[in-house]
Coordinates of C-alpha atoms in Angstrom, one line a residue:
Chain A
A1 CA 13.9 -32.8 -5.3
Q2 CA 16.7 -31.1 -6.8
S3 CA 18.9 -28.6 -4.8
V4 CA 22.0 -26.1 -5.6
T5 CA 24.4 -25.4 -3.4
Q6 CA 27.3 -23.0 -3.6
L7 CA 30.4 -23.2 -1.5
G8 CA 31.4 -19.9 -0.2
S9 CA 29.0 -17.3 0.6
H10 CA 32.0 -14.9 0.5
V11 CA 34.8 -14.9 -2.1
S12 CA 37.6 -12.8 -2.3
V13 CA 40.5 -12.0 -5.3
S14 CA 42.8 -9.1 -6.3
E15 CA 42.4 -7.7 -9.6
G16 CA 43.7 -9.7 -12.2
A17 CA 43.5 -12.8 -10.4
L18 CA 41.0 -15.9 -11.2
V19 CA 38.0 -16.1 -10.4
L20 CA 36.3 -19.3 -9.6
L21 CA 32.4 -19.8 -7.7
R22 CA 31.7 -23.3 -7.1
C23 CA 28.4 -24.5 -7.7
N24 CA 27.2 -28.3 -7.4
Y25 CA 23.6 -29.4 -7.6
S26 CA 21.4 -32.2 -7.5
S27 CA 19.1 -33.2 -9.7
S28 CA 16.9 -36.7 -11.1
V29 CA 16.9 -35.7 -14.9
P30 CA 19.6 -33.8 -17.5
P31 CA 19.3 -30.3 -16.1
Y32 CA 19.5 -26.9 -17.6
L33 CA 21.7 -24.6 -15.6
F34 CA 22.2 -21.2 -15.1
W35 CA 24.8 -18.4 -13.5
Y36 CA 23.1 -14.8 -12.5
V37 CA 24.7 -11.7 -11.6
Q38 CA 23.7 -9.2 -9.1
Y39 CA 24.8 -5.8 -8.8
P40 CA 24.3 -3.7 -5.9
N41 CA 20.6 -2.5 -5.4
Q42 CA 19.7 -4.4 -8.8
G43 CA 18.1 -7.3 -10.3
L44 CA 19.4 -10.5 -11.5
Q45 CA 21.2 -10.0 -14.6
L46 CA 22.0 -14.1 -16.8
L47 CA 25.2 -14.2 -17.1
L48 CA 25.2 -17.7 -19.0
K49 CA 23.4 -20.7 -19.2
Y50 CA 23.4 -24.8 -20.2
T51 CA 21.1 -26.6 -21.8
T52 CA 22.2 -28.9 -24.2
G53 CA 25.6 -29.6 -26.7
A54 CA 28.7 -28.0 -25.6
T55 CA 29.6 -28.2 -21.6
L56 CA 31.5 -25.5 -21.5
V57 CA 29.3 -22.4 -22.2
K58 CA 30.4 -18.6 -22.4
G59 CA 28.9 -15.7 -20.9
I60 CA 29.3 -11.9 -20.5
N61 CA 31.7 -10.3 -19.2
G62 CA 34.4 -12.9 -19.7
F63 CA 32.9 -15.5 -17.4
E64 CA 32.1 -19.3 -18.5
A65 CA 31.2 -22.0 -16.9
E66 CA 31.8 -26.2 -17.2
F67 CA 29.3 -28.5 -16.9
K68 CA 30.6 -31.6 -15.5
K69 CA 28.0 -34.1 -15.2
S70 CA 29.8 -36.6 -13.2
E71 CA 30.6 -34.4 -10.4
T72 CA 27.1 -32.7 -10.9
S73 CA 29.2 -29.5 -11.2
F74 CA 28.7 -26.1 -12.7
H75 CA 31.4 -24.1 -11.9
L76 CA 31.9 -20.5 -12.8
T77 CA 35.4 -19.5 -14.1
K78 CA 37.2 -15.7 -14.8
P79 CA 40.8 -16.0 -15.8
S80 CA 41.0 -12.0 -15.0
A81 CA 39.2 -10.9 -11.9
H82 CA 38.0 -6.9 -12.7
M83 CA 36.9 -4.5 -9.9
S84 CA 33.4 -4.2 -11.9
D85 CA 33.3 -8.0 -11.5
A86 CA 32.3 -7.1 -7.5
A87 CA 28.8 -8.8 -7.2
E88 CA 26.2 -11.5 -6.1
Y89 CA 26.3 -14.3 -7.9
F90 CA 23.3 -16.7 -7.8
C91 CA 23.5 -20.4 -9.6
A92 CA 20.2 -22.2 -10.8
V93 CA 18.9 -25.1 -11.4
S94 CA 15.6 -26.1 -13.4
D95 CA 13.0 -27.7 -12.0
A96 CA 11.6 -31.1 -13.1
G97 CA 8.4 -30.7 -10.6
G98 CA 7.1 -28.8 -13.6
Y99 CA 5.8 -25.4 -14.4
N100 CA 9.7 -24.5 -16.3
K101 CA 10.8 -23.1 -12.3
L102 CA 14.6 -22.5 -11.3
I103 CA 15.6 -23.5 -8.1
F104 CA 18.5 -20.8 -6.9
G105 CA 21.4 -21.4 -4.7
A106 CA 21.9 -19.0 -1.5
G107 CA 24.5 -16.7 -3.5
T108 CA 27.9 -16.0 -3.5
R109 CA 29.3 -12.3 -2.9
L110 CA 32.5 -11.3 -4.9
A111 CA 34.4 -9.3 -3.3
V112 CA 37.5 -7.4 -5.9
H113 CA 40.4 -5.9 -3.8
P114 CA 43.0 -4.2 -6.2
Chain B
D1 CA 15.5 -5.9 -24.5
V2 CA 13.2 -7.6 -21.7
K3 CA 11.7 -4.7 -19.4
V4 CA 10.7 -5.7 -16.3
T5 CA 9.3 -2.7 -13.6
Q6 CA 8.3 -2.7 -10.4
S7 CA 6.2 0.1 -8.8
S8 CA 8.8 1.1 -6.1
R9 CA 12.2 0.3 -5.6
Y10 CA 11.9 1.3 -1.9
L11 CA 9.0 1.3 0.5
V12 CA 8.9 1.4 4.1
K13 CA 5.5 0.3 6.1
R14 CA 4.2 -0.2 9.5
T15 CA 2.8 -3.4 10.7
G16 CA -0.6 -4.3 10.0
E17 CA -0.7 -2.7 7.2
K18 CA -1.9 -3.6 3.7
V19 CA 0.9 -3.5 1.0
F20 CA 0.7 -3.9 -2.7
L21 CA 4.1 -4.8 -4.6
E22 CA 2.9 -4.4 -8.6
C23 CA 5.5 -5.8 -11.5
V24 CA 5.0 -5.1 -15.4
Q25 CA 6.5 -6.6 -17.6
D26 CA 6.6 -5.3 -21.6
M27 CA 7.5 -8.7 -23.3
D28 CA 4.2 -10.3 -23.6
H29 CA 5.6 -12.9 -21.1
E30 CA 3.2 -16.0 -20.0
N31 CA 4.8 -16.8 -16.2
M32 CA 5.5 -14.4 -13.9
F33 CA 7.3 -14.9 -10.7
W34 CA 7.6 -13.3 -6.8
Y35 CA 10.6 -14.0 -5.2
R36 CA 12.2 -12.8 -1.8
Q37 CA 15.3 -12.7 -0.8
D38 CA 17.4 -12.5 2.6
P39 CA 20.9 -12.4 2.7
G40 CA 22.5 -16.4 3.0
L41 CA 19.3 -18.0 2.1
G42 CA 18.8 -16.4 -1.9
L43 CA 16.1 -16.5 -3.8
R44 CA 13.0 -18.4 -2.3
L45 CA 9.5 -18.4 -4.5
I46 CA 6.5 -17.2 -3.2
Y47 CA 4.2 -17.4 -6.0
F48 CA 3.9 -17.9 -9.3
S49 CA 1.2 -17.3 -12.3
Y50 CA 1.0 -19.1 -15.7
D51 CA -1.6 -17.4 -17.3
V52 CA -4.0 -14.5 -16.5
K53 CA -5.9 -15.4 -13.8
M54 CA -3.6 -18.6 -13.5
K55 CA -1.9 -18.8 -9.9
E56 CA 0.6 -21.3 -8.0
K57 CA 1.9 -21.2 -4.4
G58 CA 5.9 -21.7 -4.3
D59 CA 8.0 -22.4 -1.5
I60 CA 7.1 -19.7 1.1
P61 CA 3.4 -18.4 0.2
E62 CA 2.3 -17.8 3.9
G63 CA 1.3 -13.9 4.0
Y64 CA 1.3 -13.4 0.7
S65 CA -1.6 -13.3 -2.2
V66 CA -1.0 -12.6 -5.6
S67 CA -3.2 -11.0 -8.2
R68 CA -3.0 -11.5 -12.3
E69 CA -5.9 -9.6 -13.8
K70 CA -3.8 -8.7 -16.9
K71 CA -1.6 -10.5 -18.4
E72 CA 1.9 -7.8 -18.5
R73 CA 1.2 -6.9 -14.0
F74 CA 1.2 -9.8 -11.3
S75 CA 0.9 -7.8 -8.5
L76 CA 2.2 -9.6 -4.7
I77 CA -0.1 -8.2 -1.7
L78 CA 1.0 -8.3 1.7
E79 CA -2.3 -8.7 3.5
S80 CA -1.1 -7.6 7.1
A81 CA 2.7 -7.1 7.0
S82 CA 4.7 -7.8 9.5
T83 CA 8.9 -7.6 10.5
N84 CA 9.3 -10.5 9.1
Q85 CA 8.7 -9.6 5.7
T86 CA 11.2 -7.2 6.1
S87 CA 12.9 -8.4 2.8
M88 CA 13.9 -8.0 -0.7
Y89 CA 11.2 -8.5 -3.6
L90 CA 12.1 -9.9 -6.5
C91 CA 9.7 -10.2 -9.8
A92 CA 11.1 -12.2 -13.1
S93 CA 8.8 -13.2 -16.1
R94 CA 9.8 -15.7 -18.9
P95 CA 8.0 -17.1 -21.7
T96 CA 6.3 -20.5 -22.4
A97 CA 8.7 -23.6 -23.3
T98 CA 11.7 -21.7 -21.2
Y99 CA 13.9 -21.6 -18.4
E100 CA 15.5 -18.3 -18.6
Q101 CA 13.8 -15.5 -16.0
Y102 CA 14.3 -11.7 -16.7
F103 CA 14.1 -10.0 -13.2
G104 CA 13.4 -6.3 -12.3
P105 CA 15.1 -4.3 -9.9
G106 CA 13.4 -5.6 -6.9
T107 CA 11.8 -3.3 -4.1
R108 CA 13.1 -3.3 -0.4
L109 CA 10.7 -3.2 1.2
T110 CA 11.1 -2.3 5.5
V111 CA 8.3 -2.9 7.7
T112 CA 8.5 -1.2 11.0

């Protein structure tokens, strides 16, 4: 069965520092991978996705993620954190069990301090 | 833009009450989903529907039921609310042949 592990439930960075949020997955078939962001009191918004093709994918707000099959990872990065990046981030993997469902990780809450 | 709306942002109910959470999407999506979100547990799938009047159990269906009488509307029902159903409930929809889901703003339900 597929699963998603997000290392670190809380990550804190300084404004202007590199953001790195880690995501590892298990899947028996080539996965589709997603990062969603949730700002306080809002629903989830798609940041970026990997389906096929180029393994480095760029998303909104300067975020990008790289699919590394050998490491079963899909880490999210941003070169320079902004205060507005403070939110909760969820990694998700496609469920090969049918119905095109997604399996979500537990989430990582990103804090950005001045 | 896809819009998914949920009937209430905040809801307070008493133990034993019957609770209806409504979700409406305006993009003619075939598939709709109900999740609950709890700290440290991420999103857990309660039920989903792939067509009108069709439904499938997710990972945690106990204590919940759903209704989909029209394509655009998907309702989550708590037959007899309990305190352990206090949570954030998120609705999502997606078109056929994709995985990308579009989420509503969520309903924070408190059962006292």
